[in-house]
XYZ file of C-alpha atoms in Angstrom:
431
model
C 25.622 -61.528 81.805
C 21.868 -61.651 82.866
C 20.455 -64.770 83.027
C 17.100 -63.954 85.518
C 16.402 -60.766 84.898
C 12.219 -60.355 85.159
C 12.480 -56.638 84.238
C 13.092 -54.954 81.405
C 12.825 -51.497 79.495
C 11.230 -51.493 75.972
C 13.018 -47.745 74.967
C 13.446 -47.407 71.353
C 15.570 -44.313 70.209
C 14.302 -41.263 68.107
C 17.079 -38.779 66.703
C 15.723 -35.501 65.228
C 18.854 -33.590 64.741
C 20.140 -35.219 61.252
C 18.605 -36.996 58.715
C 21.122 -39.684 56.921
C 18.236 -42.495 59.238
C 15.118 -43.093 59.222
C 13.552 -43.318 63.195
C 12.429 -46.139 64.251
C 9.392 -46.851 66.210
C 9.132 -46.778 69.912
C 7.219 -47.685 72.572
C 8.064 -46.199 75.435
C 7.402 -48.982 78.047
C 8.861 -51.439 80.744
C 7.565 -54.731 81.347
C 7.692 -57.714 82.830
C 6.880 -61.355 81.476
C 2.894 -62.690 82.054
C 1.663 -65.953 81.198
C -0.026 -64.633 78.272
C 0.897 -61.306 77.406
C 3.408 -58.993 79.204
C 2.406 -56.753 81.875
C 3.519 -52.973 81.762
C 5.107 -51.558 84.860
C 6.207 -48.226 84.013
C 4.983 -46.006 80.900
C 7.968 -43.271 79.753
C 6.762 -40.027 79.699
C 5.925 -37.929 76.137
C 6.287 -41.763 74.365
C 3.998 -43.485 72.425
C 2.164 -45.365 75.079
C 1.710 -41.965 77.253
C 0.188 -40.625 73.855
C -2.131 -43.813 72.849
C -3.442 -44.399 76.506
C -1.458 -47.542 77.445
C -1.248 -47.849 80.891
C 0.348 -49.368 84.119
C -0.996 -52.732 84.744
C -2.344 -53.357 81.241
C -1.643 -56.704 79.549
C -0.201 -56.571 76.626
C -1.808 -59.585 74.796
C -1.044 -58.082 70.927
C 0.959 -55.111 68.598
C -0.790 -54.900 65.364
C -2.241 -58.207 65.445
C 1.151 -60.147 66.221
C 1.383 -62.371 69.722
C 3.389 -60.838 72.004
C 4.637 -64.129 73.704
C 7.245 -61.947 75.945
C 9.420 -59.179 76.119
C 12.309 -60.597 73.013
C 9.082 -61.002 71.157
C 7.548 -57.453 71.942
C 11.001 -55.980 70.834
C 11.162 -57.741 67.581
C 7.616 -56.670 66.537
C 8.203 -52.597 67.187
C 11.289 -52.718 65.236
C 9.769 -53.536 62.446
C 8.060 -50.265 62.400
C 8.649 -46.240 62.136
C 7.893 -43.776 63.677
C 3.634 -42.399 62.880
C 3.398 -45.883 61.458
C -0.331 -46.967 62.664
C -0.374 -49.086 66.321
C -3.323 -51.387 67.288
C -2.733 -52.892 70.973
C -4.810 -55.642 72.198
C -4.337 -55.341 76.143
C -6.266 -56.839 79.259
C -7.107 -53.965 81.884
C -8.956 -54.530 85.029
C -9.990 -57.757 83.744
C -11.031 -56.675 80.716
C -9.816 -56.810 76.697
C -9.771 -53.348 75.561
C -7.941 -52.492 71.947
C -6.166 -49.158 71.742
C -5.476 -47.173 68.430
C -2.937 -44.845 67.535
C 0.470 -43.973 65.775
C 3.893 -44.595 67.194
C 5.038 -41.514 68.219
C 8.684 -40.053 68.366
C 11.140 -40.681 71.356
C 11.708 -37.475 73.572
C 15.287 -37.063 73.029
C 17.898 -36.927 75.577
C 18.708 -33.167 76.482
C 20.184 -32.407 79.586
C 20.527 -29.203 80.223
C 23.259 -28.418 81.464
C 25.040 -29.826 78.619
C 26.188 -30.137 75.247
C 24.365 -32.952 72.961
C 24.641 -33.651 69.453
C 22.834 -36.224 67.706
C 24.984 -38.193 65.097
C 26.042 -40.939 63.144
C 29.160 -42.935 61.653
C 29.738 -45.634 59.397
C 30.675 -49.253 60.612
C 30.657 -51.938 57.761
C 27.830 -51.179 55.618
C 26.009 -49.892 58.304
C 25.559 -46.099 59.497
C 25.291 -46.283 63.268
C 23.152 -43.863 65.109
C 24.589 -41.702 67.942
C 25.296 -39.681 71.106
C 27.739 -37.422 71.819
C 27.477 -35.693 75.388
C 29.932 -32.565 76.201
C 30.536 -30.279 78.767
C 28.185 -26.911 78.301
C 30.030 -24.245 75.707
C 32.546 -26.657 74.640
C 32.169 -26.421 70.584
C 35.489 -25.208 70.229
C 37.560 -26.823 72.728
C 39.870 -30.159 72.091
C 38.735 -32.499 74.712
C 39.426 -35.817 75.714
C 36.822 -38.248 74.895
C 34.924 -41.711 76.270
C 33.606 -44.439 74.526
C 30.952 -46.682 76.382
C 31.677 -49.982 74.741
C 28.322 -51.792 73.746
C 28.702 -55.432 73.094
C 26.443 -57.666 74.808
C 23.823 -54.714 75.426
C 22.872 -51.407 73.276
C 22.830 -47.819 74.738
C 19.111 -46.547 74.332
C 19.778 -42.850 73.176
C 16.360 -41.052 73.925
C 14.936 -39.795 77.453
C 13.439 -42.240 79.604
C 12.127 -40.247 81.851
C 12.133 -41.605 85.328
C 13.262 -45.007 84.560
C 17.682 -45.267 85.974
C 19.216 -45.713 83.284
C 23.178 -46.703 84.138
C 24.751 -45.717 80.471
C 23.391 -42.452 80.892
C 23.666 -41.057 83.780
C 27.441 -42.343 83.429
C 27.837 -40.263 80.582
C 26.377 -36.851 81.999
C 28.526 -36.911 85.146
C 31.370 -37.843 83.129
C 30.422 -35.282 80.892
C 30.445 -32.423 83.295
C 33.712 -33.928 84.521
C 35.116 -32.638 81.440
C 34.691 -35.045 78.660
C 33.213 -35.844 75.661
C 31.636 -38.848 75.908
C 29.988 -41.083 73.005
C 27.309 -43.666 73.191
C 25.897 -45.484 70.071
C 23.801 -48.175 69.124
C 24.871 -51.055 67.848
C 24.269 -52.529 64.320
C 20.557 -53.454 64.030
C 19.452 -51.459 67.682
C 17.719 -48.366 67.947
C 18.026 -46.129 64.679
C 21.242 -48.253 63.660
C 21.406 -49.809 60.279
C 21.257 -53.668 59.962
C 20.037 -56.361 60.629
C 18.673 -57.279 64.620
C 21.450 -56.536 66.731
C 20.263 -59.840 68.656
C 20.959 -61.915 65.510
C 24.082 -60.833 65.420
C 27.439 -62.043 66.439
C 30.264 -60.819 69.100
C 32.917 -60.547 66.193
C 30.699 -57.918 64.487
C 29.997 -56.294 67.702
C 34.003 -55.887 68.381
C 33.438 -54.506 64.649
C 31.098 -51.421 65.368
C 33.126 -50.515 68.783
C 36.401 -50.332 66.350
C 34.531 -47.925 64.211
C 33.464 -45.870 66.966
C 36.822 -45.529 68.202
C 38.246 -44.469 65.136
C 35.183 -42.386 65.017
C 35.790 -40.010 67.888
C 39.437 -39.897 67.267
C 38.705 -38.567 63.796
C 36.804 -35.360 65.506
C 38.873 -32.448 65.301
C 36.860 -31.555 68.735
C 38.853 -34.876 70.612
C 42.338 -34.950 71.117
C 43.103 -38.381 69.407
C 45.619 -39.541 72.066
C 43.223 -38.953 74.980
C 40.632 -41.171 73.851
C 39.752 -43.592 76.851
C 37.253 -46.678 76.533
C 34.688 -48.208 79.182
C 33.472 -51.630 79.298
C 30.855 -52.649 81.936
C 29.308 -56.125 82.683
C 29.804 -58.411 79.252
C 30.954 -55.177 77.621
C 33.446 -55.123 79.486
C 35.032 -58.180 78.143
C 34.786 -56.087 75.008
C 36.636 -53.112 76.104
C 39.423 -55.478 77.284
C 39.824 -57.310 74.064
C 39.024 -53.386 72.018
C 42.129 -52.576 74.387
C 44.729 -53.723 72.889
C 43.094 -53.706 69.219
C 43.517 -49.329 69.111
C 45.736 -46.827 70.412
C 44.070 -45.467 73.287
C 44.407 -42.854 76.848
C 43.540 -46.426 79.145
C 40.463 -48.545 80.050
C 38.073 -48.812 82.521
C 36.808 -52.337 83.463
C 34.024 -52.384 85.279
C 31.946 -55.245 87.035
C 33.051 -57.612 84.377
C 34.924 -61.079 84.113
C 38.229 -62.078 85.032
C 38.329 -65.636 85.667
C 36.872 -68.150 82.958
C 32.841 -67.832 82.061
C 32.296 -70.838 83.955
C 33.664 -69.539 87.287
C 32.003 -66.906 87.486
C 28.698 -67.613 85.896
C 28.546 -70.799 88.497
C 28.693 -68.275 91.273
C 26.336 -66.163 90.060
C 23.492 -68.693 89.166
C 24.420 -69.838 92.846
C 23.364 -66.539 94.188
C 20.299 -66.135 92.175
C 19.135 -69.454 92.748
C 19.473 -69.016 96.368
C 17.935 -65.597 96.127
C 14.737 -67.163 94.677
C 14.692 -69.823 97.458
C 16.246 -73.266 95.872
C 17.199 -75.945 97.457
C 21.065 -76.866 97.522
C 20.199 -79.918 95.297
C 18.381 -78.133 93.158
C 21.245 -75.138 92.464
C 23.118 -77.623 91.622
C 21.387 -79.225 89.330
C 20.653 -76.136 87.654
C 24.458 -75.232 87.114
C 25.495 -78.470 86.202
C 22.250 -78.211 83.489
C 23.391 -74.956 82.446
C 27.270 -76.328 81.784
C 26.734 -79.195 79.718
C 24.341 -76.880 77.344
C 27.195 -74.314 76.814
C 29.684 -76.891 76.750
C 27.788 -78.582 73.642
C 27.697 -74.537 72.327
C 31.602 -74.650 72.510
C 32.176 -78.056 70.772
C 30.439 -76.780 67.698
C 26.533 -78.614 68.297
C 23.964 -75.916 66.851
C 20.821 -75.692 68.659
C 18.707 -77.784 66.602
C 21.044 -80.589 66.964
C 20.982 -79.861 70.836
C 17.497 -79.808 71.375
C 17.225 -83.249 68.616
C 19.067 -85.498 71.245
C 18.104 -83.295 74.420
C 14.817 -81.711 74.499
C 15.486 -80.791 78.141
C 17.929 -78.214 77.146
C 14.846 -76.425 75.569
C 14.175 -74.517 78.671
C 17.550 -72.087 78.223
C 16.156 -71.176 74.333
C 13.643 -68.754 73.925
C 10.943 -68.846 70.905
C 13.479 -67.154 68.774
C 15.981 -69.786 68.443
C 18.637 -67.554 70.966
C 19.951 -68.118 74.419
C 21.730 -66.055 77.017
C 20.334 -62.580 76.918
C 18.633 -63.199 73.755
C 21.868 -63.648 71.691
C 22.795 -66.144 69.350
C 24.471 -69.778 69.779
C 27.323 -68.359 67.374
C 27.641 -64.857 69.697
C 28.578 -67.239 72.713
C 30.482 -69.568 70.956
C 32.696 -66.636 69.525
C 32.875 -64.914 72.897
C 33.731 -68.379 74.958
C 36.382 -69.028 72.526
C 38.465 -66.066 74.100
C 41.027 -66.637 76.963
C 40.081 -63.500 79.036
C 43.193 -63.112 81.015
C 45.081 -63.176 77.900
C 43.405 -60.304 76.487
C 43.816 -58.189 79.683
C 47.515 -59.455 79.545
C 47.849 -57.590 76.110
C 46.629 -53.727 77.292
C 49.940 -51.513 77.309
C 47.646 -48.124 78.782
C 46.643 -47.344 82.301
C 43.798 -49.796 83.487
C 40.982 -49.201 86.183
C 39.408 -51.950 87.535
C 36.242 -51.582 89.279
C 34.234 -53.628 91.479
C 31.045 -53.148 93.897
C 30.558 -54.806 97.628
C 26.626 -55.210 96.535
C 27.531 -56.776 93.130
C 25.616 -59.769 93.009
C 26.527 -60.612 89.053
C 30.374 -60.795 89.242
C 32.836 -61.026 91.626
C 35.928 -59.646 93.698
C 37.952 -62.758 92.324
C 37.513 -61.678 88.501
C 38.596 -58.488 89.273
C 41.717 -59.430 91.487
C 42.217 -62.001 88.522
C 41.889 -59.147 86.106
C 44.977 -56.573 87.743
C 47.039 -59.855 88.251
C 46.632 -60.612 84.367
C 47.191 -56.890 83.161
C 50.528 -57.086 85.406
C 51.648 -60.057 84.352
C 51.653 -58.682 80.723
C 54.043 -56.526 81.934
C 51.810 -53.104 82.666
C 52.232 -52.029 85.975
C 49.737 -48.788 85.433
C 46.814 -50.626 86.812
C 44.410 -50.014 89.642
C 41.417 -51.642 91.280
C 38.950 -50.081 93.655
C 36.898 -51.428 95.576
C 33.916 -49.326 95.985
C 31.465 -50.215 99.470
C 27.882 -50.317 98.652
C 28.059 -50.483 94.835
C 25.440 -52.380 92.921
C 26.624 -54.342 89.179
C 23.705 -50.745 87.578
C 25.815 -48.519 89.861
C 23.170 -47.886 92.315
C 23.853 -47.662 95.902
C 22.368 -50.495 97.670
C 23.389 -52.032 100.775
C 24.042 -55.615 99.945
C 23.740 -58.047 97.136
C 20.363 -59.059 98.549
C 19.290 -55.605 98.234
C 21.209 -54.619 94.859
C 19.179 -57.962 93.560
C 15.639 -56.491 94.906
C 16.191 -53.479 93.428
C 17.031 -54.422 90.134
C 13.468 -56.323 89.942
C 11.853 -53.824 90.633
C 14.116 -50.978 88.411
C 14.949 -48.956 91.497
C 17.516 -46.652 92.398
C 19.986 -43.624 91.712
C 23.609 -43.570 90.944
C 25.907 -44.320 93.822
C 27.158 -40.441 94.473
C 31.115 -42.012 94.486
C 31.263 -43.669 91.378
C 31.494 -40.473 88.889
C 34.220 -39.167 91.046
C 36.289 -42.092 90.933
C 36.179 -42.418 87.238
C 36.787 -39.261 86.037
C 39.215 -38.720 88.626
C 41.139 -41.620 87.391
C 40.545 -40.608 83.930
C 42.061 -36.956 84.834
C 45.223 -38.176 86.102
C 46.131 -39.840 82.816
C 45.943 -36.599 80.474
């Protein structure tokens, strides 16, 4: 559901505590997007540019002799590698081109401590899926209920980021000491995962891995199977609506998602952004209606080559890989526009929790109001939506939109201190 983001963290996942994968290599950086080259904004502590001397304002022209062209491009390159595979960087500090030597590194894992974590995998497809399992401290014994953080659109980083926010996790620690067990993965072809690119991958298969985690924690004799609850945020949230109805499960949480069609709500947030970054009227306009005949072409079948063959205007909303929205593919988006969404929410039979932030400047009060209507209207009355004051799309605290939008440019902020209370309040009452 991003379409401008500027800023974005290059965190690669390391898990020591088993052995069925083999790590990948990390970098341990966030960046933003250069002319040439990408510039590095933050370096993660204990990570592999801490250890090779990368630093804050370098330009990152080249990784082992491959053009980094921007971030998608940066990402693919350091996946191909392991971890104390050899690392050449060709950067541009103060002006000048320096080349740095080294060895990727391992991850610092996640290990808050204050609580349980165990490191672990599962099987979806072919594919053994790395991941995260966060508990309340001394809980080894104990038959708890459990949360799944859907991944769809996005993949949960598992490994300690030091003082960059990160939303999935600090979710899953206050939920955590809340009383639950609460699982995070990465997806097919992200992080440790097996496969191929996540990013090359389609929404069916993503629906695919979520399935398997489900049946995953359920299959724990440390979960009570009937208490298993699922959370979908942003895109992922579509997910989790759709995953609702697909498994047995304690209720879902839907959080800053969509309600109304794609085209609703992605016109009023292009509006907003637009706006934000000083457009003329005219120009928003054109911009939307530009963006809508591109995805209507997706949804009629038209691959991109044959788009960009009759239209080479459209080539502005695909990036050098051949993907579009959020670096996904033309056949992720077709499969995910082909869903009615308030059709899916009409088919969840457990308790639903809407959620939705004043200072959300990606989706909107509508969806969500279009989401309890739809979850009624199939016939479950167990459904609640909150509307939380000051609540940014990450979760932050921020004042307004305007601000919420700042922020995320610039990776601010801390969890807004209501949020964990709400949810595992909510998810309390069900038991």
């Amino acid at each position: 559901m991003r379409f401008l983001f500027v800023f974005c963290a290059l965190v690669f996942s390391l898990q020591s505590s088993f052995a069925a994968l083999r790590h990948r290599a990390s970098l341990g950086i966030a960046v933003e997007k250069e002319r040439v080259g990408v510039r590095v904004t933050a370096v993660v502590p204990q990570g592999t540019a801490e250890a090779v001397g990368l630093e804050k304002g370098d330009i990152v022209l080249e990784v082992n002799g491959h053009a980094i062209v921007d971030l998608t491009s940066l990402q693919g390159i350091v996946r191909s590698y392991y971890e104390d595979d050899p690392i050449e960087i060709s950067t541009v500090r103060a002006g000048k081109n320096i080349r740095i030597n080294g060895r990727f590194s391992p991850f610092p894992e996640e290990r808050p401590r204050d609580l349980l974590t165990e490191y672990t995998s599962f099987k979806s497809r072919s594919n053994e899926l790395s991941a995260l399992i966060v508990s309340p401290a001394g809980s080894e014994k104990s038959r708890l209920p459990a949360v799944l953080i859907v991944a769809a659109l996005s993949s949960s980083r598992l490994a300690n980021a030091g003082s960059l926010y990160s939303m999935s996790a600090d979710l899953a620690y206050g939920l955590a000491r809340a009383g639950f067990r609460v699982l995070r993965f990465e997806l097919s072809g992200s992080g440790d995962s097996e496969g191929v690119d996540f990013r090359k991958q389609d929404f069916e298969s993503m629906l695919k891995d979520n399935l398997a985690a489900i049946d995953f924690l359920k299959s724990r004799k440390d979960v009570d199977p009937k208490s298993v609850y699922l959370f979908g945020h942003s895109t992922d949230g579509i997910a989790a609506g759709i995953l609702g109805s697909m498994r047995d499960n304690g209720g879902v949480v839907l959080s800053s998602t969509i309600g109304r069609t794609f085209y609703e709500r992605m016109s009023d947030t292009l509006r907003f952004q637009l706006r934000m970054d000083g457009k003329a009227a005219e120009e928003i306009h054109s911009r939307i209606e530009h963006h809508f005949q591109f995805l209507q072409r997706i949804v009629m079948g038209e691959s991109i080559d044959g788009i960009l063959k009759k239209d080479r205007h459209f080539g502005d909303l695909v990036n050098a890989n051949g993907r579009i929205h959020d670096d996904r593919t033309i056949e992720f988006w077709r499969q995910l526009l082909s869903y009615n969404f308030p059709k899916e929410y009409m088919k969840i039979k457990s308790p639903v929790l809407i959620v939705w932030g004043t200072s959300d400047f990606l989706t909107q009060r509508t969806c969500h109001e279009v989401i309890a209507g739809a979850v009624k209207a199939g016939g479950n009355n167990d459904v609640s939506l909150e509307i939380v004051d000051n609540l940014s799309h990450r979760y932050t605290f921020a004042k307004s939109p305007e601000e919420s939008w700042t922020e995320m440019r610039q990776s601010r902020g801390k969890m807004h201190p209501e949020i964990i209370q709400l949810i595992s309040g909510w998810l309390k009452k069900r038991q």
